[in-house]
Short mmCIF file of C-alpha atoms and ligand atoms in Angstrom, two decimals:
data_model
loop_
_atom_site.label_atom_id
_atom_site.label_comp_id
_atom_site.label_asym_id
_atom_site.label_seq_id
_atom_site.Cartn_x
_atom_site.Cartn_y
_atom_site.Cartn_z
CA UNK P 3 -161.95 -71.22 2.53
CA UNK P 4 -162.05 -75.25 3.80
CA UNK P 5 -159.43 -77.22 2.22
CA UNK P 6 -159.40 -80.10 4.33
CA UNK P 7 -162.96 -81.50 6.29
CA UNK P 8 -163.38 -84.02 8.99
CA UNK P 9 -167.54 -84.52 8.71
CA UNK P 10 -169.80 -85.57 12.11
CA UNK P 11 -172.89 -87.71 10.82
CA UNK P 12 -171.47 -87.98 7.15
CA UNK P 13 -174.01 -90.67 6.14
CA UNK P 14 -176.57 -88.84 7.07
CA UNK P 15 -178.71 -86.53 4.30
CA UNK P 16 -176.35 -83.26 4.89
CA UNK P 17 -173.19 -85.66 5.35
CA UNK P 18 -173.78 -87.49 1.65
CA UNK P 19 -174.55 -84.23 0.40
CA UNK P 20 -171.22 -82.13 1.84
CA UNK P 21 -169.20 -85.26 0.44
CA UNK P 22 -170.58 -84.21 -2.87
CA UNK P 23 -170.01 -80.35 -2.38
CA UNK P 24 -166.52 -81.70 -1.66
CA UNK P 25 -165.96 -83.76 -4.24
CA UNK P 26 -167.16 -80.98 -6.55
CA UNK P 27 -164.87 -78.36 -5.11
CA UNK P 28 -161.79 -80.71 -4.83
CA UNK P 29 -161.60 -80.32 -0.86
CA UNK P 30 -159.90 -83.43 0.77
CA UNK P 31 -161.33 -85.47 3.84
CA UNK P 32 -159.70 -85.56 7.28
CA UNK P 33 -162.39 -88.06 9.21
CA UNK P 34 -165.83 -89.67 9.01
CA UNK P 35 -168.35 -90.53 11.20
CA UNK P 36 -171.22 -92.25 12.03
CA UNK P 37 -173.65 -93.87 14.09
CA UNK P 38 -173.83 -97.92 12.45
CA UNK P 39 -173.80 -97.34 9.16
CA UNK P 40 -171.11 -100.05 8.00
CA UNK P 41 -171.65 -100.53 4.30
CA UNK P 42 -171.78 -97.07 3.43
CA UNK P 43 -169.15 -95.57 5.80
CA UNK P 44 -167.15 -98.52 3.94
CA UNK P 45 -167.85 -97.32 0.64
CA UNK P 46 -167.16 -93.70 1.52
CA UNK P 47 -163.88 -94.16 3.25
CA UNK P 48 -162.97 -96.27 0.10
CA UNK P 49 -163.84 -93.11 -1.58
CA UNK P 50 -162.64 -90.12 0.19
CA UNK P 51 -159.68 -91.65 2.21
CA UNK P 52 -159.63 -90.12 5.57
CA UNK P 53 -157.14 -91.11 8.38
CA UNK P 54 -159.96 -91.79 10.25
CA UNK P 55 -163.28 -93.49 10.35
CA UNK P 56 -165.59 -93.72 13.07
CA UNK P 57 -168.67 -95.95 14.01
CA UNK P 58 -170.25 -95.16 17.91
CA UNK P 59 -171.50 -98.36 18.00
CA UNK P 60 -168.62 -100.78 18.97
CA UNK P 61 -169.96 -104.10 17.08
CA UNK P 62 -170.42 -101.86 13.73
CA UNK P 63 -167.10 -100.21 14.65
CA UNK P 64 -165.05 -104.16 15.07
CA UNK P 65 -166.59 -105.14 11.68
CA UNK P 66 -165.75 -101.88 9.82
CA UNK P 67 -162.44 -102.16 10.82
CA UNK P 68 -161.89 -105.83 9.21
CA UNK P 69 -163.83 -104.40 6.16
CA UNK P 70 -161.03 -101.85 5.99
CA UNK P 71 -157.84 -103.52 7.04
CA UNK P 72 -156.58 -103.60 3.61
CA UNK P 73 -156.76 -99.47 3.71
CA UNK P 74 -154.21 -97.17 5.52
CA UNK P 75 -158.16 -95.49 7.51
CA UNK P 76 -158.16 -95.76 11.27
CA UNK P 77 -161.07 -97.01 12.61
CA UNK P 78 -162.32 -95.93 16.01
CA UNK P 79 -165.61 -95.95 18.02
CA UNK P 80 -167.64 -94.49 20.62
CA UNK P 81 -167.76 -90.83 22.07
CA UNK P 82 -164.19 -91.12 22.35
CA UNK P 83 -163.70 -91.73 18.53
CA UNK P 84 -166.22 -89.36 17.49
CA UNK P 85 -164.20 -86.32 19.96
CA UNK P 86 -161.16 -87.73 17.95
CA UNK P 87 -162.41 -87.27 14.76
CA UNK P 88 -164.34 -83.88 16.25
CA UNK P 89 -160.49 -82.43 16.70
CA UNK P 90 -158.18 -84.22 14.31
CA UNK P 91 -155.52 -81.73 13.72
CA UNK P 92 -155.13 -81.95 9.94
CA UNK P 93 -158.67 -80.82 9.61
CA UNK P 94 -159.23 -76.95 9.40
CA UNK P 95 -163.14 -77.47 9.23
CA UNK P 96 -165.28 -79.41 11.20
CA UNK P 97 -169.13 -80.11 9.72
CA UNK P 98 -171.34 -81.46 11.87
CA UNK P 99 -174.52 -83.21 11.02
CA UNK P 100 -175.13 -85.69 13.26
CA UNK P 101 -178.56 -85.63 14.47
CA UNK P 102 -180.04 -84.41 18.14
CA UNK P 103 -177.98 -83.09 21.31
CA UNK P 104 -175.61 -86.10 20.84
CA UNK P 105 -173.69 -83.32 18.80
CA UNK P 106 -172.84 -81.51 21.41
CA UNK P 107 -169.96 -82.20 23.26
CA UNK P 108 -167.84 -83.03 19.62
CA UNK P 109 -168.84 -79.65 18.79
CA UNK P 110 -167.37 -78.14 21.82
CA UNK P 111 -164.49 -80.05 21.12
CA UNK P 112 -164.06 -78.57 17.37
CA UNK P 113 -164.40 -75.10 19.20
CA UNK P 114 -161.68 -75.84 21.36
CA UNK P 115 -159.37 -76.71 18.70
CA UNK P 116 -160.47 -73.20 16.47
CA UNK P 117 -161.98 -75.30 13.80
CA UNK P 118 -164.24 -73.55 11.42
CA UNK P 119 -167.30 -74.82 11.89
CA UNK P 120 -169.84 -75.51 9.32
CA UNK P 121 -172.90 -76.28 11.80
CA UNK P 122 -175.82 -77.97 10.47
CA UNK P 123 -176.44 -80.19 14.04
CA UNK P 124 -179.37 -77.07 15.53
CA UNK P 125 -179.93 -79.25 18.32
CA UNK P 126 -176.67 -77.90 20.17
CA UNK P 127 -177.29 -74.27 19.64
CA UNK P 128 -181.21 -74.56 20.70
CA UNK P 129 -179.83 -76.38 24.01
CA UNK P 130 -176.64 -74.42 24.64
CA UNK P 131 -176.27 -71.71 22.27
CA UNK P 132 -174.90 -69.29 25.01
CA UNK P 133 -172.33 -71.47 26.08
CA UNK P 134 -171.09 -72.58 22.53
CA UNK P 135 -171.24 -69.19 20.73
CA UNK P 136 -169.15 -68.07 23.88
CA UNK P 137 -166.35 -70.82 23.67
CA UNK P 138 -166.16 -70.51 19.97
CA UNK P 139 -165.38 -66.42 20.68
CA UNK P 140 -162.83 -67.50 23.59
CA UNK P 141 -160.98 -69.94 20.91
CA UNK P 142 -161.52 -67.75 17.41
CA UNK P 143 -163.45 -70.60 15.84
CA UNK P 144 -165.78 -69.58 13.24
CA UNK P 145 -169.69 -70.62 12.84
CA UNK P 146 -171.29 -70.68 9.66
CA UNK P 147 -174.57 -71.56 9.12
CA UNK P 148 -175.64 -74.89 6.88
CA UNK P 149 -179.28 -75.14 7.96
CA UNK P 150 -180.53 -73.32 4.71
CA UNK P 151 -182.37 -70.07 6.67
CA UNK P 152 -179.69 -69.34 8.76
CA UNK P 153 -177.39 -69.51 5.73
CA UNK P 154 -180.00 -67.13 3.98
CA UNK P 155 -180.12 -64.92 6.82
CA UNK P 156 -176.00 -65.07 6.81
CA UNK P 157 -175.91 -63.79 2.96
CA UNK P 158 -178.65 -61.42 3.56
CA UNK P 159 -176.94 -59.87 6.65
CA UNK P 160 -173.51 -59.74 4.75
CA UNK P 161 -172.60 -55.88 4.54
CA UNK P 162 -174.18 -54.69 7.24
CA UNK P 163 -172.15 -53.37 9.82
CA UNK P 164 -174.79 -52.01 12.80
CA UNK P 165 -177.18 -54.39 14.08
CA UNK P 166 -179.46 -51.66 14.94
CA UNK P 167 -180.20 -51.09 11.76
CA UNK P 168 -181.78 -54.52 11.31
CA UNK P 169 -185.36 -54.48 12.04
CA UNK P 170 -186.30 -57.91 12.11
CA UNK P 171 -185.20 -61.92 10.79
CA UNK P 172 -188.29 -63.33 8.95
CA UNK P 173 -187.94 -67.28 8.21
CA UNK P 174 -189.47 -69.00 5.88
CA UNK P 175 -190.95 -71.97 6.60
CA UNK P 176 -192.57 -74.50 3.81
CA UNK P 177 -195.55 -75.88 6.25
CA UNK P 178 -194.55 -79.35 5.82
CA UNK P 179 -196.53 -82.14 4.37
CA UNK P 180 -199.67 -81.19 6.87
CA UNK P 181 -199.65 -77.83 5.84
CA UNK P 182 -204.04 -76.40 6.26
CA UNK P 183 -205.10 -79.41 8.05
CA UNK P 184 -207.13 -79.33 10.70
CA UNK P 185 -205.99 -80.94 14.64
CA UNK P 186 -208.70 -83.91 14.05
CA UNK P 187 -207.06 -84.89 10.67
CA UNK P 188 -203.81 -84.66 12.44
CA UNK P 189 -204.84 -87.25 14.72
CA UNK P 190 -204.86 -90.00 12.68
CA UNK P 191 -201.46 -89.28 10.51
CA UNK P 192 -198.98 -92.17 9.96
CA UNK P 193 -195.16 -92.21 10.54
CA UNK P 194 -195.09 -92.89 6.55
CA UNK P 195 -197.18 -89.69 6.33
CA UNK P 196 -194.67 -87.46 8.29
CA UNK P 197 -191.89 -88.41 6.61
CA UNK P 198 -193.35 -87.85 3.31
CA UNK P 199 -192.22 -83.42 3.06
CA UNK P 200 -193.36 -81.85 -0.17
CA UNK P 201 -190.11 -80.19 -1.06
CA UNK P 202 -186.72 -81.53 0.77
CA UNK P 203 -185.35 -84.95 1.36
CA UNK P 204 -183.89 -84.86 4.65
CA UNK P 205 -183.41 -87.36 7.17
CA UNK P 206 -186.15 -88.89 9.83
CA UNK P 207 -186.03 -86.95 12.57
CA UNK P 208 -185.68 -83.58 11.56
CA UNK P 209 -188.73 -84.79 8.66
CA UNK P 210 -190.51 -85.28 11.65
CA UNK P 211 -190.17 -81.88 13.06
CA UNK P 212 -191.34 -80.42 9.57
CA UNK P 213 -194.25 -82.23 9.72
CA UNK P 214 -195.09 -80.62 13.85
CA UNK P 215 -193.07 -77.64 12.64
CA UNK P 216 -190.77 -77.71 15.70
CA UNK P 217 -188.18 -77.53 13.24
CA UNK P 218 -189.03 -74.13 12.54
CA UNK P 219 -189.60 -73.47 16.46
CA UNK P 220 -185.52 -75.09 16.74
CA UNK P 221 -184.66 -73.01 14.16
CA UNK P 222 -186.42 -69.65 15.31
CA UNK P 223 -183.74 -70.22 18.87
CA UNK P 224 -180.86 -71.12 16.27
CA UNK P 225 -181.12 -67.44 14.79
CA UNK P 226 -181.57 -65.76 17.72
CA UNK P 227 -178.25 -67.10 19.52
CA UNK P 228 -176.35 -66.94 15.03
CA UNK P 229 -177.27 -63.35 15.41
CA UNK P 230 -177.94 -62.17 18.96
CA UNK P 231 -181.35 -61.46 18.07
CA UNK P 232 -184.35 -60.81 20.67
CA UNK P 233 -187.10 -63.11 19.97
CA UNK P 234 -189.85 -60.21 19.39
CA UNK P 235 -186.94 -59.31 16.35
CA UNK P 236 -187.58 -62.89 14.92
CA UNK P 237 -190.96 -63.42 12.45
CA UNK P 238 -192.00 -66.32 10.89
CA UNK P 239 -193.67 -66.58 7.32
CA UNK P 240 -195.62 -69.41 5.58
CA UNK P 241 -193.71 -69.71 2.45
CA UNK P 242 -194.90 -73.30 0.40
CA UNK P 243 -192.16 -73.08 -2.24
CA UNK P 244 -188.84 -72.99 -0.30
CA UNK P 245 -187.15 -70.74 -3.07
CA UNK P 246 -187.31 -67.47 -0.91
CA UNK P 247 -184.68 -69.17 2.45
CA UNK P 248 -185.31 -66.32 4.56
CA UNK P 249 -185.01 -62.78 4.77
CA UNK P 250 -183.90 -59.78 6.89
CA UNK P 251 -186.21 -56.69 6.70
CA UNK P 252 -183.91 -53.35 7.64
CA UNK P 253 -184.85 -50.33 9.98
CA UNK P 254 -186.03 -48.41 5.90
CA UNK P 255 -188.57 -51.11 5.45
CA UNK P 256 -185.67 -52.91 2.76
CA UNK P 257 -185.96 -56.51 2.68
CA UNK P 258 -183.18 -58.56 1.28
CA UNK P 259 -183.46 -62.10 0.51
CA UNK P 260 -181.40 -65.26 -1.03
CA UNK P 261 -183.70 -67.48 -2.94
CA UNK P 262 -182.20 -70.74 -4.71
CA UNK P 263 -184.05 -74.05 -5.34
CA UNK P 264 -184.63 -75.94 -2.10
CA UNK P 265 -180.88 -78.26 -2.32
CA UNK P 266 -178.75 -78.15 0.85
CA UNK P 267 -175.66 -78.38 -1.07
CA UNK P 268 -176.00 -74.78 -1.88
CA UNK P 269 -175.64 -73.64 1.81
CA UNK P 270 -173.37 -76.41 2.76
CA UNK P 271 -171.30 -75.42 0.23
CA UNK P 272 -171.19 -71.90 1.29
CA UNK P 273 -170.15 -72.39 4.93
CA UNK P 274 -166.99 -74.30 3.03
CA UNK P 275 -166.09 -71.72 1.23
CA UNK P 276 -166.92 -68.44 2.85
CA UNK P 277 -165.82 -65.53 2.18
CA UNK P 278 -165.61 -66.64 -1.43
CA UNK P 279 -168.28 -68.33 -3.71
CA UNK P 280 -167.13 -70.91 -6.36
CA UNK P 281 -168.67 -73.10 -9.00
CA UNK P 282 -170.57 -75.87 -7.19
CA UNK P 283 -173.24 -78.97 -7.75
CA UNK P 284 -176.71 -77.21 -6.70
CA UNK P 285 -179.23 -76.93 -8.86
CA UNK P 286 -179.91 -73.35 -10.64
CA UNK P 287 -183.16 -72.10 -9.98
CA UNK P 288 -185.41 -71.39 -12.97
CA UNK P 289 -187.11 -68.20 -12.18
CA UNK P 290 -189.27 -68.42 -15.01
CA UNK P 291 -190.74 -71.83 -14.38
CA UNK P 292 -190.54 -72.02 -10.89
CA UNK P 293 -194.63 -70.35 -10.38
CA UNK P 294 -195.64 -68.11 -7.96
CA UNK P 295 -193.98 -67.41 -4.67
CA UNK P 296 -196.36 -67.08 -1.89
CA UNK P 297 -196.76 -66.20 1.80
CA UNK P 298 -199.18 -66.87 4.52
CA UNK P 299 -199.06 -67.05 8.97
CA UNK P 300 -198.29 -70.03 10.40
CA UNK P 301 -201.35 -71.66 12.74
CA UNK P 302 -200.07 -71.71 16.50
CA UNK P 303 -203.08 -73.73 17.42
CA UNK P 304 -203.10 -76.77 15.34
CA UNK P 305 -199.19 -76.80 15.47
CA UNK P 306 -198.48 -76.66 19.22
CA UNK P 307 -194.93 -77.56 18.96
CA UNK P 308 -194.19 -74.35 17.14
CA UNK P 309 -195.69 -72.70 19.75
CA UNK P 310 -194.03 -74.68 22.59
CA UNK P 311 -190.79 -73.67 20.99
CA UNK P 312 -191.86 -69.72 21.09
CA UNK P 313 -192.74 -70.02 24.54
CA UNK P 314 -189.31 -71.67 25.45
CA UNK P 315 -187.49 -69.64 23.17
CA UNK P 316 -188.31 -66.54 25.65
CA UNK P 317 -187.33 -68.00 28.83
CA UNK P 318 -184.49 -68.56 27.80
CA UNK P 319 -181.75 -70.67 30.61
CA UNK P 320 -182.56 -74.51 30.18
CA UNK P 321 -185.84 -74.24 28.80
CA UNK P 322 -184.58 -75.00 24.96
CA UNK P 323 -182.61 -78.24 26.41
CA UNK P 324 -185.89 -79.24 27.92
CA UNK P 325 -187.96 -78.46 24.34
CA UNK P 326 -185.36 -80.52 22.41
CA UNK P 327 -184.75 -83.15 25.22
CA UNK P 328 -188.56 -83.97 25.32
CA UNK P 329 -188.92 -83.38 21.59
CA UNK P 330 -186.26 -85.76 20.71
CA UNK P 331 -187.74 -88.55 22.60
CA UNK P 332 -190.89 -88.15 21.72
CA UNK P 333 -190.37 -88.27 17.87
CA UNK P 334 -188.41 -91.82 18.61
CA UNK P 335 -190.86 -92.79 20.07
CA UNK P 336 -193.55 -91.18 16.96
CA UNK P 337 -190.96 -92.73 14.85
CA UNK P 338 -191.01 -96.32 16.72
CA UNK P 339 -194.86 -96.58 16.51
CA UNK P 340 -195.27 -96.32 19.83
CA UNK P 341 -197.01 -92.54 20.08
CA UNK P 342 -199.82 -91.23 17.91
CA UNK P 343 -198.56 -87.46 15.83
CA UNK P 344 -200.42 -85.09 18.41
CA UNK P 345 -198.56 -86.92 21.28
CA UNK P 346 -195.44 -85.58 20.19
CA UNK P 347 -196.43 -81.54 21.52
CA UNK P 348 -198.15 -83.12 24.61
CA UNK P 349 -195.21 -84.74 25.86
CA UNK P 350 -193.00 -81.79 25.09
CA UNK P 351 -195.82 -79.71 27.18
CA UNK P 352 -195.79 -81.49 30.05
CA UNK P 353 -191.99 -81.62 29.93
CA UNK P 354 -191.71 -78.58 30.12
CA UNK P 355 -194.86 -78.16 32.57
CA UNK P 356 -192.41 -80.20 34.83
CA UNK P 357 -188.86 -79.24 34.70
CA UNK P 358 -187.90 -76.32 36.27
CA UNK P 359 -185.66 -73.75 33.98
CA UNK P 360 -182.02 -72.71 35.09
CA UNK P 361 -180.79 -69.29 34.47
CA UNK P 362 -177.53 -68.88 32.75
CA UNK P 363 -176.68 -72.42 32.61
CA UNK P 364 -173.33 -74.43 32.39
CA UNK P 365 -173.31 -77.67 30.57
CA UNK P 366 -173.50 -80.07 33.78
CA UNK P 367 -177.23 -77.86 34.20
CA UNK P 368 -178.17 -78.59 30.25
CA UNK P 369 -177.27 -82.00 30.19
CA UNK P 370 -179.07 -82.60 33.28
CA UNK P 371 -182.32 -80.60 31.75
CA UNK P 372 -181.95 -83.10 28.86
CA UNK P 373 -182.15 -86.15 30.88
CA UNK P 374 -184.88 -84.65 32.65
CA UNK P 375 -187.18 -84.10 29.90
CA UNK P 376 -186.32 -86.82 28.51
CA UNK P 377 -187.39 -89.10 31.40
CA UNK P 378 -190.59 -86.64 31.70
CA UNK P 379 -191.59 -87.34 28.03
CA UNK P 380 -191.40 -91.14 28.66
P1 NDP R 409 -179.73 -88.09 9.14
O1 NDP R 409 -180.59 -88.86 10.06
O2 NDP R 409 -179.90 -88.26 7.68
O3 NDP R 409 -178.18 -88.41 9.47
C1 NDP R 409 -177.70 -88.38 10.78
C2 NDP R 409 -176.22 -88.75 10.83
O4 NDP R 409 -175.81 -88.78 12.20
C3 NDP R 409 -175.90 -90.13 10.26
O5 NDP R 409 -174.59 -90.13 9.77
C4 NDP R 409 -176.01 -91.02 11.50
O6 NDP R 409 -175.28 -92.22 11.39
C5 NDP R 409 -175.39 -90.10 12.55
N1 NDP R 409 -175.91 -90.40 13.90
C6 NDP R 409 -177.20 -90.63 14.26
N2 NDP R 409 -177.29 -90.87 15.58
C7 NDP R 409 -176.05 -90.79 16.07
C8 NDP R 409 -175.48 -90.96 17.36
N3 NDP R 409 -176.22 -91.28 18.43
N4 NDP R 409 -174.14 -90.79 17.51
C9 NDP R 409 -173.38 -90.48 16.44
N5 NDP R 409 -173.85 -90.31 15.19
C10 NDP R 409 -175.17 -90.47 15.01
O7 NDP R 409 -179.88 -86.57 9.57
P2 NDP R 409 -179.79 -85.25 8.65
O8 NDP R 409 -178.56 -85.30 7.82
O9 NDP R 409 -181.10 -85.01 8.02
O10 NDP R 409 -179.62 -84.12 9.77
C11 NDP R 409 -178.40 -83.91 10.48
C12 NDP R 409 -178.50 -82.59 11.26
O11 NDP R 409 -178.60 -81.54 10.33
C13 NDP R 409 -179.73 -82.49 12.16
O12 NDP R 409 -179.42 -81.78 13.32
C14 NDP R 409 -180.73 -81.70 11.33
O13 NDP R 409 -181.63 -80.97 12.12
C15 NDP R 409 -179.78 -80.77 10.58
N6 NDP R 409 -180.30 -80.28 9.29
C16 NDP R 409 -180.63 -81.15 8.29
C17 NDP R 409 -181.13 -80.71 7.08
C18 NDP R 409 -181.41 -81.66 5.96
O14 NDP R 409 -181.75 -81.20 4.85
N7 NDP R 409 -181.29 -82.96 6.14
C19 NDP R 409 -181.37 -79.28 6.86
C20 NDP R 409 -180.94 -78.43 7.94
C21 NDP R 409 -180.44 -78.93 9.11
P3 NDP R 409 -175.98 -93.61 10.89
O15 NDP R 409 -176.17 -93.48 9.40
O16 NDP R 409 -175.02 -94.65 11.24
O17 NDP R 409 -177.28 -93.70 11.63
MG1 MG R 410 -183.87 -75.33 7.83
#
């Protein structure tokens, strides 16, 4: 169990929200981090009292650390202060939810220094999932799942002792707010109407990838390098509620499930306190007013990026840091205005139409597939 948590990204949606899980289960805070978020990584260290605090950008780093000079918090920026915080020794748990590949390297970092790590950041598996599962068995750092499936698929998997006997991880995915429309209504939708998802508040990007459902794409690559899974052993299942989180379906046709009511606290919470469970802030779920559960197949045509994501989940090497690379500059760019919705799977397409894939890649090749689908999707 986590007793003391340094958090990447903790103003984020899952940082607020692990600050409450540890709040709630009297954990203490080692370091915070952000991108520019002054005020509130103010009001937080105030709070929660780490040694350190770190802002990336320099200017909202210099004025942090005036805001704070009557406190005994640190105040760093940059890479540099965000690998700091990534392997502060005090910590024995490292969350990380900052958003996109920028996650990477800290994460390697936490690895290195046998941190428990409580990863919410899917980016980093989906572009080097290999190469961080492997350094986290080199160094005996654990990886448990926040990203709610993956945490379902965790619980669900808990007992079992062959994989063999598992016949196949189905996730569940909600549909996002575009759920049964058609690729000409897609056309026209807003920025305001992507980030508008029926049943979680999350931050933009990943809102974003609800909406296209690469999320679920990112996610069906997360599970297959969490539990060294073949892709033809991963299904997906239309699931509008979000009570079911996933489910593994066993070699005797057994399916077992974890359902809960769609708050990320629940699963956050969980990767703190693994192997126990413990009294904690998410909200029960009502079985008897919660309506029908039901399922349906998700539509590969009208939502190309899910099946962009299939495709590159099977080749495997570089192609995932090309997906994400592209992906992640083409939702800035959704997100700035500056692309209409359906642009977002055409530049990851042609991305990946123009990249070539690297077998069994080291991080110099990922990084370097990142810039290059990045540059591809611009
Ligand atoms: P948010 O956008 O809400 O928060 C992102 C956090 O990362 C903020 O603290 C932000 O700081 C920081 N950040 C952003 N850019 C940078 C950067 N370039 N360098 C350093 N820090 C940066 O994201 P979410 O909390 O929604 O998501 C975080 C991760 O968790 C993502 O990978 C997402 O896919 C995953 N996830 C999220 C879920 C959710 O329910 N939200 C569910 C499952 C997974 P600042 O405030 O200063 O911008
Ligand atoms: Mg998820």
């Amino acid at each position: 169990m986590s007793k003391r948590i340094s958090i990447l990204g903790s103003t984020g949606s899952i940082g607020r929200q692990s600050l409450d899980v540890i709040a709630a289960c009297g954990m203490s805070v080692a370091a915070l981090t952000a991108n520019s978020s002054v005020g509130r990584m103010e009001e937080q260290a105030r709070r929660f009292k780490p040694e350190l605090a770190v802002l990336v950008d320099e200017k909202a780093a210099a004025d942090l650390r005036v805001r704070l000079a009557d406190t005994n918090v640190r105040v760093l920026s940059g890479m540099e202060g965000l690998m700091e915080a990534a392997a502060i020794s005090s910590a024995d748990t490292v969350i990380t939810a900052v958003v996109g590949m920028v996650g990477l390297r800290p994460t390697l970092a936490a690895i290195r220094e046998g941190k428990r790590i409580a990863l919410a950041n899917k980016e980093t598996l989906v572009c080097a999932g290999q190469l961080v599962l492997e350094e986290a068995k080199d160094y005996g750092a654990q990886i448990l799942p926040v990203d709610s499936e993956h945490s379902a698929l965790f619980q669900s998997l808990e007992g079992n002792k062959d994989r063999g006997e598992v016949k196949r991880l189905i996730l569940t995915c909600s549909g996002g707010p575009f759920y049964g429309k058609t690729r000409e209504q897609l056309q026209g939708m807003t920025r305001e109407d992507a980030l508008r998802h029926p049943n979680w508040s999350m931050g933009a990007k990943i809102t974003v990838d609800s909406a296209t459902l690469m999320n679920k794409g990112l996610e069906f690559m997360e599970a297959m390098h969490l539990y060294h899974m073949p892709p033809e052993k991963i299904a997906i299942v239309i699931h509008r509620e979000s009570i079911i989180h996933s489910l593994v379906e066993y070699c005797d046709n057994a399916m077992i499930a974890q359902l809960g009511s769609p708050d990320m606290r629940l699963p956050i919470q969980y990767a703190l306190t693994w192997p126990k469970r413990v009294p904690g802030p998410a909200t029960p779920l009502d079985l008897w007013n919660c309506g029908p559960l039901t399922f349906g197949t998700p539509d590969l045509d009208t939502f190309r990026c899910l099946a962009l994501a299939l495709e590159a989940a099977k080749a495997g090497g570089t192609a995932g840091a090309i997906l994400n690379g592209a992906n992640e500059a083409a939702v800035a760019q959704f997100l700035a205005g500056e692309i209409g919705f359906l642009d977002i799977a055409d530049k990851v397409a042609r991305a990946m139409e123009k990249v070539p894939v690297v077998r069994d890649p080291g991080l110099t090749d990922i990084l370097e597939a990142d810039a290059a689908a990045r540059e591809a999707a611009r």
